Short mmCIF file of C-alpha atoms in Angstrom, two decimals:
data_model
loop_
_atom_site.label_atom_id
_atom_site.label_comp_id
_atom_site.label_asym_id
_atom_site.label_seq_id
_atom_site.Cartn_x
_atom_site.Cartn_y
_atom_site.Cartn_z
CA MET I 413 30.09 -26.09 40.96
CA LEU I 414 26.69 -25.09 42.36
CA ILE I 415 26.89 -21.83 40.42
CA ILE I 416 27.79 -23.67 37.19
CA SER I 417 24.99 -26.19 37.73
CA SER I 418 22.54 -23.39 38.37
CA MET I 419 23.66 -21.59 35.22
CA ILE I 420 23.22 -24.77 33.14
CA ARG I 421 19.69 -25.24 34.45
CA THR I 422 18.92 -21.59 33.68
CA TYR I 423 20.27 -21.89 30.13
CA ARG I 424 18.24 -25.06 29.61
CA ASN I 425 15.08 -23.28 30.75
CA VAL I 426 15.80 -20.28 28.52
CA PHE I 427 16.55 -22.58 25.58
CA PHE I 428 13.28 -24.44 26.17
CA ILE I 429 11.30 -21.20 26.28
CA ILE I 430 12.97 -19.91 23.10
CA THR I 431 12.27 -23.21 21.36
CA CYS I 432 8.59 -23.03 22.33
CA VAL I 433 8.32 -19.42 21.15
CA LEU I 434 10.02 -20.17 17.82
CA SER I 435 7.79 -23.20 17.34
CA SER I 436 4.70 -21.08 17.98
CA ILE I 437 5.90 -18.42 15.55
CA ALA I 438 6.59 -21.07 12.90
CA THR I 439 3.13 -22.55 13.35
CA CYS I 440 1.56 -19.11 13.14
CA CYS I 441 3.54 -18.28 9.99
CA GLN I 442 2.45 -21.53 8.39
CA LYS I 443 -1.19 -20.64 9.08
CA ILE I 444 -0.72 -17.16 7.64
CA ASP I 445 1.01 -18.56 4.53
CA SER I 446 -1.79 -21.08 4.15
CA CYS I 447 -4.37 -18.31 4.39
CA ASN I 448 -2.48 -16.15 1.89
CA ASN I 449 -2.17 -18.98 -0.63
CA HIS I 450 -5.77 -20.04 -0.10
CA TYR I 451 -7.21 -16.65 -0.93
CA LYS I 452 -4.64 -15.10 -3.24
CA ASN I 453 -4.80 -17.49 -6.16
CA PRO I 454 -8.52 -17.25 -7.01
CA VAL I 455 -8.38 -13.48 -7.54
CA GLU I 456 -4.93 -13.02 -9.02
CA GLY I 457 -5.07 -11.14 -12.30
CA SER I 458 -8.78 -10.33 -12.16
CA PRO I 459 -9.78 -6.80 -13.23
CA TYR I 460 -10.97 -6.08 -9.73
CA PHE I 461 -12.19 -7.90 -6.68
CA ALA I 462 -13.88 -6.37 -3.66
CA SER I 463 -12.17 -7.90 -0.68
CA HIS I 464 -14.79 -7.04 1.92
CA LEU I 465 -17.11 -9.82 0.80
CA PHE I 466 -14.78 -12.46 2.20
CA ILE I 467 -12.99 -10.56 4.96
CA ASP I 468 -16.14 -9.40 6.72
CA LYS I 469 -19.92 -9.50 6.71
CA ILE I 470 -21.83 -6.27 7.22
CA PHE I 471 -24.98 -7.63 8.80
CA ALA I 472 -26.07 -7.49 12.43
CA ARG I 473 -26.03 -11.26 12.83
CA SER I 474 -22.42 -11.49 11.69
CA ASN I 475 -19.40 -11.87 13.93
CA ALA I 476 -17.30 -9.07 12.46
CA ILE I 477 -13.54 -9.01 12.93
CA ILE I 478 -11.93 -6.69 10.36
CA PRO I 479 -14.50 -4.06 9.35
CA CYS I 480 -14.84 -3.85 5.58
CA GLN I 481 -13.39 -0.74 3.94
CA SER I 482 -11.64 0.28 7.15
CA LEU I 483 -7.97 1.24 6.98
CA LYS I 484 -7.06 -2.18 8.40
CA ASP I 485 -9.16 -3.85 5.72
CA ILE I 486 -7.19 -2.05 3.02
CA GLU I 487 -3.90 -3.20 4.56
CA VAL I 488 -5.04 -6.82 4.89
CA ALA I 489 -6.53 -6.92 1.38
CA ALA I 490 -3.21 -5.76 -0.08
CA ARG I 491 -1.24 -8.28 1.99
CA LEU I 492 -3.47 -11.13 0.82
CA GLY I 493 -2.88 -10.22 -2.82
CA PHE I 494 -6.13 -8.57 -3.84
CA PRO I 495 -5.50 -6.27 -6.82
CA SER I 496 -8.05 -3.75 -5.56
CA ILE I 497 -10.51 -2.97 -2.81
CA GLU I 498 -13.99 -1.52 -3.03
CA LEU I 499 -14.53 1.87 -1.41
CA ASN I 500 -18.18 2.88 -1.23
CA VAL I 501 -18.12 6.68 -0.98
CA HIS I 502 -20.84 8.59 0.88
CA GLU I 503 -21.22 12.34 1.42
CA THR I 504 -22.00 13.68 4.89
CA ALA I 505 -24.21 16.64 5.76
CA ASP I 506 -21.18 18.96 5.84
CA ARG I 507 -19.93 17.71 2.42
CA ARG I 508 -17.16 15.40 3.62
CA PHE I 509 -16.66 12.06 1.91
CA ILE I 510 -16.35 8.88 3.96
CA THR I 511 -15.85 5.24 2.90
CA ILE I 512 -18.28 2.71 4.32
CA HIS I 513 -20.36 0.00 2.69
CA GLY I 514 -23.64 1.25 4.10
CA VAL I 515 -27.14 -0.02 3.35
CA LYS I 516 -29.28 2.06 0.98
CA GLY I 517 -27.60 5.28 2.05
CA CYS I 518 -27.78 4.49 5.77
CA PHE I 519 -25.03 3.35 8.13
CA GLY I 520 -26.40 -0.16 8.49
CA ASP I 521 -25.16 -2.56 11.13
CA GLN I 522 -21.47 -2.18 10.33
CA VAL I 523 -21.07 0.64 12.85
CA THR I 524 -22.68 1.52 16.17
CA ARG I 525 -22.60 4.37 18.63
CA ARG I 526 -19.78 4.12 21.13
CA ASP I 527 -22.28 2.87 23.72
CA GLY I 528 -23.27 0.02 21.39
CA THR I 529 -26.68 1.33 20.31
CA SER I 530 -27.70 1.00 16.68
CA VAL I 531 -27.51 3.65 13.95
CA ALA I 532 -28.53 1.20 11.22
CA THR I 533 -31.35 3.33 9.83
CA VAL I 534 -29.64 6.73 10.16
CA PRO I 535 -28.97 8.27 6.70
CA ILE I 536 -25.27 9.05 6.28
CA SER I 537 -26.11 12.33 4.55
CA SER I 538 -28.07 13.54 7.58
CA VAL I 539 -25.12 13.87 9.97
CA ASP I 540 -21.88 15.80 9.82
CA TYR I 541 -18.37 14.38 9.98
CA GLU I 542 -17.70 15.63 13.50
CA PHE I 543 -20.69 13.65 14.78
CA ILE I 544 -19.36 10.53 13.04
CA CYS I 545 -15.87 10.93 14.54
CA ASN I 546 -17.13 11.59 18.06
CA ASN I 547 -19.94 9.08 18.26
CA LEU I 548 -19.56 6.15 15.85
CA ILE I 549 -17.16 3.22 15.71
CA TYR I 550 -16.87 0.08 13.63
CA ARG I 551 -18.38 -3.04 15.14
CA SER I 552 -15.70 -5.66 15.75
CA THR I 553 -15.03 -8.49 18.17
CA LEU I 554 -11.53 -7.07 18.68
CA PRO I 555 -11.17 -3.69 20.41
CA GLU I 556 -8.23 -2.62 18.23
CA TYR I 557 -10.47 -2.69 15.14
CA GLN I 558 -13.26 -0.62 16.72
CA THR I 559 -12.05 2.48 14.92
CA THR I 560 -13.74 5.46 13.34
CA ILE I 561 -14.90 5.53 9.71
CA PRO I 562 -12.14 6.83 7.38
CA THR I 563 -12.50 9.76 5.04
CA ILE I 564 -11.90 9.14 1.35
CA GLU I 565 -8.57 10.95 1.74
CA GLU I 566 -7.46 8.55 4.49
CA ALA I 567 -8.59 5.54 2.46
CA LEU I 568 -6.80 6.70 -0.69
CA ARG I 569 -3.62 7.35 1.28
CA ALA I 570 -3.81 3.81 2.65
CA CYS I 571 -4.26 2.45 -0.90
CA GLU I 572 -1.28 4.50 -2.03
CA ILE I 573 0.93 3.26 0.80
CA ASN I 574 -0.11 -0.39 0.41
CA GLY I 575 -0.01 -0.41 -3.38
CA ILE I 576 -3.60 -1.51 -3.91
CA CYS I 577 -6.02 -0.12 -6.48
CA PRO I 578 -9.07 1.71 -5.05
CA TYR I 579 -12.37 0.66 -6.60
CA ILE I 580 -14.43 3.79 -5.95
CA SER I 581 -18.13 3.16 -5.97
CA GLY I 582 -20.80 5.82 -5.55
CA SER I 583 -22.79 8.62 -7.16
CA TYR I 584 -21.08 10.94 -9.63
CA ASN I 585 -19.51 13.95 -7.94
CA GLU I 586 -17.13 16.47 -9.49
CA GLU I 587 -15.42 17.21 -6.17
CA LEU I 588 -14.63 13.53 -5.66
CA PHE I 589 -12.63 13.42 -8.90
CA ASP I 590 -10.59 16.40 -7.71
CA ILE I 591 -9.81 14.67 -4.41
CA VAL I 592 -8.72 11.42 -6.09
CA ALA I 593 -6.46 13.35 -8.48
CA ARG I 594 -4.29 14.44 -5.51
CA PHE I 595 -3.17 10.87 -4.88
CA HIS I 596 -0.84 8.55 -6.80
CA VAL I 597 -3.50 5.95 -7.53
CA THR I 598 -5.22 4.67 -10.65
CA PRO I 599 -8.78 4.01 -9.51
CA ILE I 600 -11.56 1.91 -10.94
CA TRP I 601 -14.83 3.83 -11.03
CA GLY I 602 -18.06 2.04 -10.16
CA CYS I 603 -21.33 3.66 -11.23
CA TYR I 604 -24.95 2.90 -10.40
CA SER I 605 -26.62 4.49 -13.42
CA SER I 606 -26.07 4.77 -17.16
CA ARG I 607 -25.95 8.55 -16.86
CA ASP I 608 -23.17 8.45 -14.25
CA ALA I 609 -21.15 5.98 -16.35
CA ILE I 610 -21.31 8.27 -19.39
CA LYS I 611 -20.34 11.34 -17.33
CA THR I 612 -17.51 9.42 -15.65
CA ARG I 613 -16.01 8.46 -19.03
CA LYS I 614 -15.51 12.17 -19.73
CA LYS I 615 -13.29 12.28 -16.65
CA THR I 616 -11.19 9.14 -17.05
CA ASN I 617 -9.73 6.73 -19.59
CA GLY I 618 -9.54 4.02 -16.94
CA LEU I 619 -11.76 1.08 -16.13
CA ILE I 620 -15.41 1.90 -15.45
CA THR I 621 -18.04 -0.52 -14.20
CA CYS I 622 -21.75 0.06 -14.05
CA TRP I 623 -24.71 -1.64 -12.38
CA SER I 624 -27.80 -0.47 -14.22
CA SER I 625 -31.40 -1.60 -14.47
CA LEU I 626 -31.33 -1.95 -18.26
CA LYS I 627 -33.37 -5.01 -19.14
CA ASN I 628 -32.88 -5.61 -22.86
CA GLN I 629 -29.90 -6.35 -25.06
CA GLU I 630 -30.24 -3.29 -27.29
CA GLU I 631 -30.06 -0.84 -24.36
CA ILE I 632 -27.14 -2.64 -22.74
CA VAL I 633 -25.10 -2.76 -25.95
CA ALA I 634 -25.87 0.90 -26.70
CA LEU I 635 -24.52 1.89 -23.28
CA CYS I 636 -21.39 -0.22 -23.79
CA ARG I 637 -20.69 1.60 -27.04
CA GLU I 638 -21.35 5.04 -25.56
CA VAL I 639 -19.15 4.54 -22.48
CA GLY I 640 -16.39 2.86 -24.48
CA PRO I 641 -13.55 0.62 -23.30
CA PRO I 642 -12.35 -0.33 -20.81
CA TYR I 643 -15.81 -1.00 -19.45
CA ILE I 644 -17.55 -3.81 -17.55
CA HIS I 645 -21.34 -3.83 -17.59
CA TYR I 646 -22.93 -5.63 -14.65
CA ILE I 647 -26.29 -7.30 -14.58
CA ALA I 648 -27.88 -9.10 -11.65
CA SER I 649 -31.48 -8.89 -10.48
CA GLU I 650 -32.76 -8.02 -13.95
CA ILE I 651 -32.02 -11.55 -15.17
CA LEU I 652 -33.28 -13.32 -12.02
CA ASN I 653 -36.67 -14.04 -10.51
CA ASP I 654 -37.43 -14.01 -6.80
CA SER I 655 -36.15 -17.59 -6.51
CA ASN I 656 -32.76 -16.70 -8.06
CA ARG I 657 -33.60 -18.56 -11.25
CA LEU I 658 -32.57 -17.14 -14.61
CA LEU I 659 -35.26 -15.32 -16.57
CA TRP I 660 -33.14 -15.40 -19.73
CA SER I 661 -32.46 -18.54 -21.71
CA ASP I 662 -28.90 -19.74 -22.32
CA ASP I 663 -29.20 -18.68 -25.97
CA GLU I 664 -30.36 -15.20 -24.99
CA LEU I 665 -27.47 -14.79 -22.56
CA SER I 666 -24.95 -16.11 -25.08
CA GLY I 667 -26.26 -13.60 -27.61
CA LEU I 668 -25.91 -10.79 -25.08
CA ILE I 669 -22.33 -11.82 -24.31
CA ARG I 670 -21.38 -11.78 -28.01
CA SER I 671 -22.99 -8.39 -28.56
CA VAL I 672 -21.30 -6.82 -25.53
CA HIS I 673 -17.92 -8.19 -26.63
CA ASN I 674 -18.48 -6.88 -30.16
CA ALA I 675 -19.08 -3.47 -28.59
CA GLY I 676 -15.61 -3.67 -26.98
CA ALA I 677 -16.89 -4.19 -23.45
CA TYR I 678 -17.07 -6.97 -20.86
CA LEU I 679 -20.11 -8.49 -19.20
CA GLY I 680 -20.28 -9.27 -15.53
CA PHE I 681 -22.74 -10.67 -13.03
CA ALA I 682 -22.57 -9.28 -9.51
CA ALA I 683 -25.08 -10.22 -6.84
CA CYS I 684 -24.98 -10.86 -3.12
CA TYR I 685 -25.61 -14.33 -1.76
CA THR I 686 -27.04 -15.95 -4.85
CA PRO I 687 -26.10 -19.63 -5.24
CA ALA I 688 -22.44 -20.17 -6.14
CA SER I 689 -23.65 -22.64 -8.78
CA LEU I 690 -25.26 -19.74 -10.63
CA ALA I 691 -21.94 -17.88 -10.88
CA ILE I 692 -20.30 -21.05 -12.20
CA LYS I 693 -23.04 -21.48 -14.83
CA LEU I 694 -22.59 -17.90 -16.04
CA TRP I 695 -18.82 -18.39 -16.27
CA GLU I 696 -19.44 -21.44 -18.41
CA LEU I 697 -21.72 -19.45 -20.69
CA GLY I 698 -18.93 -16.92 -21.24
CA PHE I 699 -19.50 -14.11 -18.76
CA ASP I 700 -16.29 -12.19 -18.15
CA TYR I 701 -16.93 -11.85 -14.44
CA ALA I 702 -19.38 -13.59 -12.15
CA SER I 703 -19.69 -13.52 -8.39
CA SER I 704 -22.24 -14.72 -5.91
CA GLY I 705 -21.06 -12.94 -2.78
CA TRP I 706 -19.87 -16.15 -1.13
CA ALA I 707 -16.34 -16.82 0.03
CA VAL I 708 -13.64 -16.56 -2.60
CA SER I 709 -12.49 -20.03 -1.61
CA SER I 710 -15.74 -21.46 -3.03
CA SER I 711 -14.82 -20.23 -6.52
CA PRO I 712 -13.41 -23.01 -8.70
CA ARG I 713 -11.35 -20.63 -10.85
CA PRO I 714 -10.71 -16.91 -11.35
CA PRO I 715 -13.03 -14.62 -13.32
CA ARG I 716 -12.59 -14.88 -17.07
CA CYS I 717 -11.72 -11.19 -17.18
CA SER I 718 -8.25 -12.15 -16.02
CA ARG I 719 -7.59 -13.38 -19.57
CA ARG I 720 -8.60 -10.19 -21.34
CA CYS I 721 -8.50 -7.07 -19.17
CA ARG I 722 -6.16 -6.49 -16.27
CA THR I 723 -5.94 -3.76 -13.68
CA PRO I 724 -2.42 -3.00 -12.43
CA ARG I 725 -1.68 -4.82 -9.14
CA THR I 726 -0.36 -1.59 -7.69
CA GLY I 727 -2.51 1.41 -7.07
CA ARG I 728 0.14 3.67 -8.55
CA PRO I 729 -0.30 4.90 -12.12
CA ALA I 730 2.09 3.63 -14.79
#
């Protein structure tokens, strides 16, 4: 009887422990589902969305968890339903390509030396890949995310495995096109000059975006026609003053939107940490895409581009 009584007490204890564990798992799953639903809907169907703006901040004052554009970032972005992820590509001194957001060509505060000292102002192009691997790690509050910076090959492989479209942003480089062609992905190409956008069109029939400093409607529309569809032209600082107020009237912006659409292109606004109300205003005027750099959850509805141009959810070509 004592043995049976002891066994019953043991089973009760085990059952209680299992119940507590299952309850914890259920609670955790509910939180994950809530997070997924919270962030997936606003971006679903948009032509692209750079996930790092909501998953992480790249500044020194931030409390980074998942480093943006790291391999873990790619995995999480895909799991949360983002159709694509931005990969800012930089060339090292020994002609390797790495993916990191960076700040004006330097490492910025997203990474540090392994001893914690800053490399914020070190130009990425001034060091070789071996130095990066041996000395630099991502800044994160969690040790498991304090990893090295991935090469473009590693990032593209992660996109391929996770079925997410790489949004490759950087200067035009012939070798980079050859590298991307080795992977089963259909990238979006982001350019920073009109010249690069035109040269990139000769290499791909896919979606191209361009941030340029063109300041008048005639130049913008001419570029849209020369690059050809599918194309999203981005404007930002050129229509804002130092106080983030619009320099263009509503009528001028509406006219620009019509002209860009007539040229077969889309018009977007992309800036970092401008008021969310400004993005909403531009949506209402008819911009195809507008972002402010704030959390996705602050967006009242998805970009208008979701109604007209769509990038495949998977990174694999059709």
